[in-house]
Amino acid sequence: MNPAAIGRVDLVGGGPGPIDLMTLRAWRLLMRADVVVMDRLGPTDVRAHLAASVEVIDVGKLPGHHPVPQEEINAILVDRARAGKRVVRLKGGDPFVFGRGGEELTACVAAGIPVDVVPGITSAVAVPEAAGIPVTHRGVASAVHIVNGQSEMTPATLTALGDDGVTTVILMGVGALPRLVSDALRAGVPADRPVAIVERGHHTDQRTTRTSLGAVVLEAGRIGVRNPAVIVVGEVARTGMLLPDLLAAGSRSGGTSL
């Protein structure tokens, strides 16, 4: 393999969705890319700004449906870079926060492909923030525990949920919400622990629902909570904790715009 002919791969975090929340480095790499390998979430509107010559490959996953397996995504990155292309792997959020960026980095390194990682704003912080919910707040929460909702509940997560000073942020957890809540309540987590669900954070149709751990399953079913959504469990999600009570309570139907 001729080293001069090898391209490169940049694993780019695109943030929670809006283009103007991307980093300048992410934008610069996208504007220079020959190939963009895209997820379903994140700044998908960037497609309209790419040159017509850019090859765009959609590898987006839906809950329970992964049409392009991770091994195939790895192979696409390596294949295009070996052909001398500048490849941007554009992800929602940050590549290393439940983005499988580590697996893609390892695949590129193993194949001898130059690779770099560009951080993005993770939805674990940005989406609650869009609803006026800080994941830490002096005197309220001094630690954050981030969970993949599709995984089994671990002792560490149960401990975090039971700690008044910890905010637990659950990503990809809408489908598993009944199981997660049942496990938490069975472990003794208080039923009145505040919960907020923020759907489609940073989009015009954002919706925030504030409730409690004991009531969240019924409430989510009643209003039809759907992905993409971030679930926040902890005192920072309490109605009126940061925003005025009226504004926070009204966020259920329309989202809170700051």
mmCIF file of C-alpha atoms in Angstrom:
data_model
loop_
_atom_site.group_PDB
_atom_site.id
_atom_site.type_symbol
_atom_site.label_atom_id
_atom_site.label_comp_id
_atom_site.label_asym_id
_atom_site.label_seq_id
_atom_site.Cartn_x
_atom_site.Cartn_y
_atom_site.Cartn_z
ATOM 1 C CA MET A 1 0.000 0.000 0.000
ATOM 2 C CA ASN A 2 1.451 3.320 -1.112
ATOM 3 C CA PRO A 3 1.432 5.656 1.936
ATOM 4 C CA ALA A 4 1.026 8.657 -0.365
ATOM 5 C CA ALA A 5 -2.285 7.262 -1.602
ATOM 6 C CA ILE A 6 -3.822 6.786 1.844
ATOM 7 C CA GLY A 7 -6.530 9.189 2.909
ATOM 8 C CA ARG A 8 -7.671 9.760 6.470
ATOM 9 C CA VAL A 9 -10.664 9.402 8.771
ATOM 10 C CA ASP A 10 -11.977 12.022 11.187
ATOM 11 C CA LEU A 11 -14.499 10.863 13.780
ATOM 12 C CA VAL A 12 -16.536 14.031 14.236
ATOM 13 C CA GLY A 13 -19.004 14.762 17.004
ATOM 14 C CA GLY A 14 -21.802 16.831 15.551
ATOM 15 C CA GLY A 15 -23.541 17.760 18.787
ATOM 16 C CA PRO A 16 -27.280 17.544 19.501
ATOM 17 C CA GLY A 17 -28.560 18.607 16.088
ATOM 18 C CA PRO A 18 -28.411 22.307 15.147
ATOM 19 C CA ILE A 19 -25.558 23.093 12.781
ATOM 20 C CA ASP A 20 -24.494 26.139 14.775
ATOM 21 C CA LEU A 21 -23.752 23.945 17.805
ATOM 22 C CA MET A 22 -21.001 22.141 15.910
ATOM 23 C CA THR A 23 -17.368 23.081 16.463
ATOM 24 C CA LEU A 24 -15.464 25.119 13.887
ATOM 25 C CA ARG A 25 -13.118 22.175 13.381
ATOM 26 C CA ALA A 26 -16.039 19.860 12.655
ATOM 27 C CA TRP A 27 -17.409 22.282 10.070
ATOM 28 C CA ARG A 28 -14.025 22.781 8.427
ATOM 29 C CA LEU A 29 -13.484 19.032 8.072
ATOM 30 C CA LEU A 30 -16.961 18.546 6.614
ATOM 31 C CA MET A 31 -16.367 21.235 4.006
ATOM 32 C CA ARG A 32 -13.138 19.469 2.943
ATOM 33 C CA ALA A 33 -14.492 15.917 3.013
ATOM 34 C CA ASP A 34 -14.675 13.569 0.055
ATOM 35 C CA VAL A 35 -16.908 11.123 1.938
ATOM 36 C CA VAL A 36 -19.312 11.717 4.835
ATOM 37 C CA VAL A 37 -20.625 8.702 6.746
ATOM 38 C CA MET A 38 -23.682 9.898 8.658
ATOM 39 C CA ASP A 39 -25.860 8.785 11.548
ATOM 40 C CA ARG A 40 -29.622 9.296 11.860
ATOM 41 C CA LEU A 41 -29.266 11.875 14.645
ATOM 42 C CA GLY A 42 -27.087 14.938 14.939
ATOM 43 C CA PRO A 43 -26.661 17.754 12.401
ATOM 44 C CA THR A 44 -28.237 15.997 9.412
ATOM 45 C CA ASP A 45 -29.090 19.365 7.822
ATOM 46 C CA VAL A 46 -25.415 19.693 6.952
ATOM 47 C CA ARG A 47 -26.103 17.625 3.842
ATOM 48 C CA ALA A 48 -27.501 20.726 2.147
ATOM 49 C CA HIS A 49 -24.115 22.439 2.539
ATOM 50 C CA LEU A 50 -21.938 19.653 1.130
ATOM 51 C CA ALA A 51 -20.562 19.816 -2.393
ATOM 52 C CA ALA A 52 -22.358 17.715 -4.995
ATOM 53 C CA SER A 53 -19.201 15.627 -5.423
ATOM 54 C CA VAL A 54 -19.217 14.435 -1.786
ATOM 55 C CA GLU A 55 -20.250 10.824 -1.295
ATOM 56 C CA VAL A 56 -22.784 10.672 1.548
ATOM 57 C CA ILE A 57 -23.309 7.264 3.151
ATOM 58 C CA ASP A 58 -26.242 6.865 5.538
ATOM 59 C CA VAL A 59 -25.558 4.301 8.264
ATOM 60 C CA GLY A 60 -28.173 5.528 10.738
ATOM 61 C CA LYS A 61 -29.597 3.184 13.341
ATOM 62 C CA LEU A 62 -33.137 3.013 14.664
ATOM 63 C CA PRO A 63 -34.063 1.494 18.042
ATOM 64 C CA GLY A 64 -33.808 -2.268 17.575
ATOM 65 C CA HIS A 65 -32.942 -1.902 13.877
ATOM 66 C CA HIS A 66 -29.323 -1.582 12.731
ATOM 67 C CA PRO A 67 -29.371 -1.912 8.925
ATOM 68 C CA VAL A 68 -25.614 -1.352 8.670
ATOM 69 C CA PRO A 69 -23.723 -3.442 11.275
ATOM 70 C CA GLN A 70 -20.843 -1.790 13.089
ATOM 71 C CA GLU A 71 -18.313 -4.077 11.411
ATOM 72 C CA GLU A 72 -19.559 -2.898 8.022
ATOM 73 C CA ILE A 73 -19.300 0.746 9.083
ATOM 74 C CA ASN A 74 -15.706 0.123 10.135
ATOM 75 C CA ALA A 75 -15.010 -1.468 6.757
ATOM 76 C CA ILE A 76 -16.528 1.502 4.893
ATOM 77 C CA LEU A 77 -14.268 3.934 6.723
ATOM 78 C CA VAL A 78 -11.149 1.887 6.052
ATOM 79 C CA ASP A 79 -12.061 1.184 2.425
ATOM 80 C CA ARG A 80 -12.696 4.819 1.498
ATOM 81 C CA ALA A 81 -9.553 6.025 3.290
ATOM 82 C CA ARG A 82 -7.443 3.381 1.542
ATOM 83 C CA ALA A 83 -8.746 4.809 -1.723
ATOM 84 C CA GLY A 84 -7.182 8.136 -0.754
ATOM 85 C CA LYS A 85 -10.389 9.816 0.411
ATOM 86 C CA ARG A 86 -10.837 12.288 3.238
ATOM 87 C CA VAL A 87 -13.541 10.622 5.276
ATOM 88 C CA VAL A 88 -15.672 12.280 7.938
ATOM 89 C CA ARG A 89 -17.620 9.953 10.203
ATOM 90 C CA LEU A 90 -20.301 12.365 11.426
ATOM 91 C CA LYS A 91 -22.020 11.361 14.653
ATOM 92 C CA GLY A 92 -24.656 12.925 16.839
ATOM 93 C CA GLY A 93 -23.335 14.113 20.190
ATOM 94 C CA ASP A 94 -19.774 13.062 20.969
ATOM 95 C CA PRO A 95 -18.020 10.107 19.277
ATOM 96 C CA PHE A 96 -16.916 8.620 22.597
ATOM 97 C CA VAL A 97 -20.248 8.883 24.487
ATOM 98 C CA PHE A 98 -22.213 5.810 23.384
ATOM 99 C CA GLY A 99 -21.151 6.578 19.821
ATOM 100 C CA ARG A 100 -18.947 3.520 19.206
ATOM 101 C CA GLY A 101 -16.199 5.905 18.244
ATOM 102 C CA GLY A 102 -13.670 3.801 20.121
ATOM 103 C CA GLU A 103 -14.444 0.793 17.928
ATOM 104 C CA GLU A 104 -14.045 2.852 14.764
ATOM 105 C CA LEU A 105 -10.808 4.385 15.998
ATOM 106 C CA THR A 106 -9.423 0.931 16.743
ATOM 107 C CA ALA A 107 -10.422 -0.338 13.287
ATOM 108 C CA CYS A 108 -8.664 2.563 11.570
ATOM 109 C CA VAL A 109 -5.504 2.211 13.655
ATOM 110 C CA ALA A 110 -5.387 -1.542 12.978
ATOM 111 C CA ALA A 111 -5.633 -0.847 9.239
ATOM 112 C CA GLY A 112 -2.891 1.796 9.327
ATOM 113 C CA ILE A 113 -5.284 4.634 8.516
ATOM 114 C CA PRO A 114 -4.577 8.126 9.917
ATOM 115 C CA VAL A 115 -7.468 8.956 12.238
ATOM 116 C CA ASP A 116 -8.431 11.748 14.591
ATOM 117 C CA VAL A 117 -11.352 12.461 16.923
ATOM 118 C CA VAL A 118 -13.220 15.768 17.061
ATOM 119 C CA PRO A 119 -15.282 16.202 20.226
ATOM 120 C CA GLY A 120 -18.917 17.211 20.088
ATOM 121 C CA ILE A 121 -21.449 18.380 22.655
ATOM 122 C CA THR A 122 -22.997 15.248 24.120
ATOM 123 C CA SER A 123 -26.786 15.114 24.346
ATOM 124 C CA ALA A 124 -26.386 13.947 27.951
ATOM 125 C CA VAL A 125 -25.603 17.574 28.816
ATOM 126 C CA ALA A 126 -26.958 19.605 25.892
ATOM 127 C CA VAL A 127 -30.508 18.227 25.798
ATOM 128 C CA PRO A 128 -31.300 18.720 29.508
ATOM 129 C CA GLU A 129 -29.722 22.163 29.166
ATOM 130 C CA ALA A 130 -32.153 23.017 26.364
ATOM 131 C CA ALA A 131 -34.973 22.436 28.859
ATOM 132 C CA GLY A 132 -33.350 24.542 31.577
ATOM 133 C CA ILE A 133 -32.049 21.526 33.481
ATOM 134 C CA PRO A 134 -28.417 21.655 34.649
ATOM 135 C CA VAL A 135 -26.939 18.211 35.201
ATOM 136 C CA THR A 136 -24.947 19.675 38.102
ATOM 137 C CA HIS A 137 -25.969 22.535 40.364
ATOM 138 C CA ARG A 138 -24.300 23.823 43.493
ATOM 139 C CA GLY A 139 -26.027 22.506 46.583
ATOM 140 C CA VAL A 140 -28.209 20.138 44.558
ATOM 141 C CA ALA A 141 -26.128 17.747 42.433
ATOM 142 C CA SER A 142 -22.354 17.393 42.450
ATOM 143 C CA ALA A 143 -22.015 14.308 40.222
ATOM 144 C CA VAL A 144 -23.446 12.923 36.984
ATOM 145 C CA HIS A 145 -24.010 9.283 36.037
ATOM 146 C CA ILE A 146 -24.637 8.642 32.320
ATOM 147 C CA VAL A 147 -26.411 5.423 31.367
ATOM 148 C CA ASN A 148 -27.186 3.557 28.155
ATOM 149 C CA GLY A 149 -30.846 2.754 28.696
ATOM 150 C CA GLN A 150 -30.645 -0.354 26.541
ATOM 151 C CA SER A 151 -28.222 -1.979 28.993
ATOM 152 C CA GLU A 152 -29.158 -3.847 32.143
ATOM 153 C CA MET A 153 -29.371 -1.876 35.357
ATOM 154 C CA THR A 154 -26.066 -2.166 37.228
ATOM 155 C CA PRO A 155 -25.369 -1.789 40.956
ATOM 156 C CA ALA A 156 -23.523 1.453 40.163
ATOM 157 C CA THR A 157 -26.582 2.900 38.429
ATOM 158 C CA LEU A 158 -28.906 1.849 41.245
ATOM 159 C CA THR A 159 -26.554 3.531 43.709
ATOM 160 C CA ALA A 160 -26.541 6.715 41.616
ATOM 161 C CA LEU A 161 -30.334 6.748 41.366
ATOM 162 C CA GLY A 162 -30.600 6.408 45.118
ATOM 163 C CA ASP A 163 -28.152 9.234 45.852
ATOM 164 C CA ASP A 164 -29.806 12.634 46.361
ATOM 165 C CA GLY A 165 -26.653 14.395 45.122
ATOM 166 C CA VAL A 166 -26.252 12.538 41.819
ATOM 167 C CA THR A 167 -27.972 13.263 38.507
ATOM 168 C CA THR A 168 -28.591 10.162 36.405
ATOM 169 C CA VAL A 169 -28.928 10.814 32.677
ATOM 170 C CA ILE A 170 -30.389 7.978 30.616
ATOM 171 C CA LEU A 171 -29.790 7.934 26.853
ATOM 172 C CA MET A 172 -31.707 5.630 24.487
ATOM 173 C CA GLY A 173 -33.994 4.653 27.353
ATOM 174 C CA VAL A 174 -37.566 5.279 26.170
ATOM 175 C CA GLY A 175 -38.274 1.688 25.138
ATOM 176 C CA ALA A 176 -36.714 0.284 28.293
ATOM 177 C CA LEU A 177 -38.331 2.783 30.664
ATOM 178 C CA PRO A 178 -40.732 0.317 32.370
ATOM 179 C CA ARG A 179 -37.884 -2.096 33.125
ATOM 180 C CA LEU A 180 -35.558 0.640 34.345
ATOM 181 C CA VAL A 181 -38.187 2.114 36.647
ATOM 182 C CA SER A 182 -39.222 -1.276 37.998
ATOM 183 C CA ASP A 183 -35.613 -2.158 38.821
ATOM 184 C CA ALA A 184 -35.046 1.200 40.499
ATOM 185 C CA LEU A 185 -38.168 1.070 42.650
ATOM 186 C CA ARG A 186 -37.457 -2.541 43.620
ATOM 187 C CA ALA A 187 -34.001 -1.443 44.784
ATOM 188 C CA GLY A 188 -35.503 1.196 47.048
ATOM 189 C CA VAL A 189 -35.067 4.352 44.974
ATOM 190 C CA PRO A 190 -37.734 6.814 46.214
ATOM 191 C CA ALA A 191 -40.860 6.909 44.047
ATOM 192 C CA ASP A 192 -40.970 10.697 44.384
ATOM 193 C CA ARG A 193 -37.510 11.124 42.819
ATOM 194 C CA PRO A 194 -37.952 13.864 40.167
ATOM 195 C CA VAL A 195 -37.760 12.822 36.510
ATOM 196 C CA ALA A 196 -37.705 14.887 33.334
ATOM 197 C CA ILE A 197 -37.969 13.545 29.803
ATOM 198 C CA VAL A 198 -36.752 15.892 27.074
ATOM 199 C CA GLU A 199 -37.781 14.853 23.574
ATOM 200 C CA ARG A 200 -36.075 16.245 20.469
ATOM 201 C CA GLY A 201 -33.896 18.653 22.412
ATOM 202 C CA HIS A 202 -32.771 21.799 20.557
ATOM 203 C CA HIS A 203 -35.433 21.315 17.862
ATOM 204 C CA THR A 204 -38.523 23.448 17.286
ATOM 205 C CA ASP A 205 -40.806 20.629 18.443
ATOM 206 C CA GLN A 206 -38.908 20.006 21.684
ATOM 207 C CA ARG A 207 -41.109 18.771 24.522
ATOM 208 C CA THR A 208 -40.246 18.434 28.199
ATOM 209 C CA THR A 209 -42.250 16.328 30.634
ATOM 210 C CA ARG A 210 -41.579 16.613 34.375
ATOM 211 C CA THR A 211 -42.895 13.952 36.669
ATOM 212 C CA SER A 212 -41.662 11.480 39.310
ATOM 213 C CA LEU A 213 -40.069 8.054 39.170
ATOM 214 C CA GLY A 214 -43.226 6.397 40.401
ATOM 215 C CA ALA A 215 -45.440 8.087 37.817
ATOM 216 C CA VAL A 216 -43.154 8.372 34.795
ATOM 217 C CA VAL A 217 -44.155 5.153 33.032
ATOM 218 C CA LEU A 218 -47.870 5.999 33.078
ATOM 219 C CA GLU A 219 -47.221 9.618 32.151
ATOM 220 C CA ALA A 220 -44.884 8.705 29.274
ATOM 221 C CA GLY A 221 -47.463 6.273 27.935
ATOM 222 C CA ARG A 222 -50.291 8.766 28.308
ATOM 223 C CA ILE A 223 -48.635 11.505 26.276
ATOM 224 C CA GLY A 224 -46.818 9.214 23.851
ATOM 225 C CA VAL A 225 -43.163 9.918 24.620
ATOM 226 C CA ARG A 226 -40.990 8.977 21.654
ATOM 227 C CA ASN A 227 -37.316 8.804 20.725
ATOM 228 C CA PRO A 228 -35.037 10.659 20.488
ATOM 229 C CA ALA A 229 -35.312 11.605 24.132
ATOM 230 C CA VAL A 230 -33.070 12.096 27.140
ATOM 231 C CA ILE A 231 -34.304 11.046 30.577
ATOM 232 C CA VAL A 232 -33.002 12.947 33.609
ATOM 233 C CA VAL A 233 -33.473 11.494 37.090
ATOM 234 C CA GLY A 234 -32.536 13.537 40.145
ATOM 235 C CA GLU A 235 -33.231 16.695 42.096
ATOM 236 C CA VAL A 236 -32.131 18.919 39.184
ATOM 237 C CA ALA A 237 -35.238 17.729 37.302
ATOM 238 C CA ARG A 238 -37.600 19.015 39.975
ATOM 239 C CA THR A 239 -40.188 21.505 38.697
ATOM 240 C CA GLY A 240 -39.155 25.039 39.570
ATOM 241 C CA MET A 241 -35.635 24.069 40.666
ATOM 242 C CA LEU A 242 -34.019 26.522 38.235
ATOM 243 C CA LEU A 243 -36.779 28.046 36.106
ATOM 244 C CA PRO A 244 -39.903 29.719 37.495
ATOM 245 C CA ASP A 245 -42.596 27.199 38.393
ATOM 246 C CA LEU A 246 -45.033 28.407 35.758
ATOM 247 C CA LEU A 247 -42.506 28.179 32.918
ATOM 248 C CA ALA A 248 -41.171 24.780 34.030
ATOM 249 C CA ALA A 249 -44.667 23.336 34.452
ATOM 250 C CA GLY A 250 -45.721 24.634 31.059
ATOM 251 C CA SER A 251 -42.813 22.947 29.326
ATOM 252 C CA ARG A 252 -44.742 19.674 29.144
ATOM 253 C CA SER A 253 -46.684 20.701 26.066
ATOM 254 C CA GLY A 254 -44.175 22.754 24.162
ATOM 255 C CA GLY A 255 -40.662 22.528 25.487
ATOM 256 C CA THR A 256 -38.674 25.194 27.240
ATOM 257 C CA SER A 257 -36.739 27.563 24.996
ATOM 258 C CA LEU A 258 -33.949 29.557 26.591
#
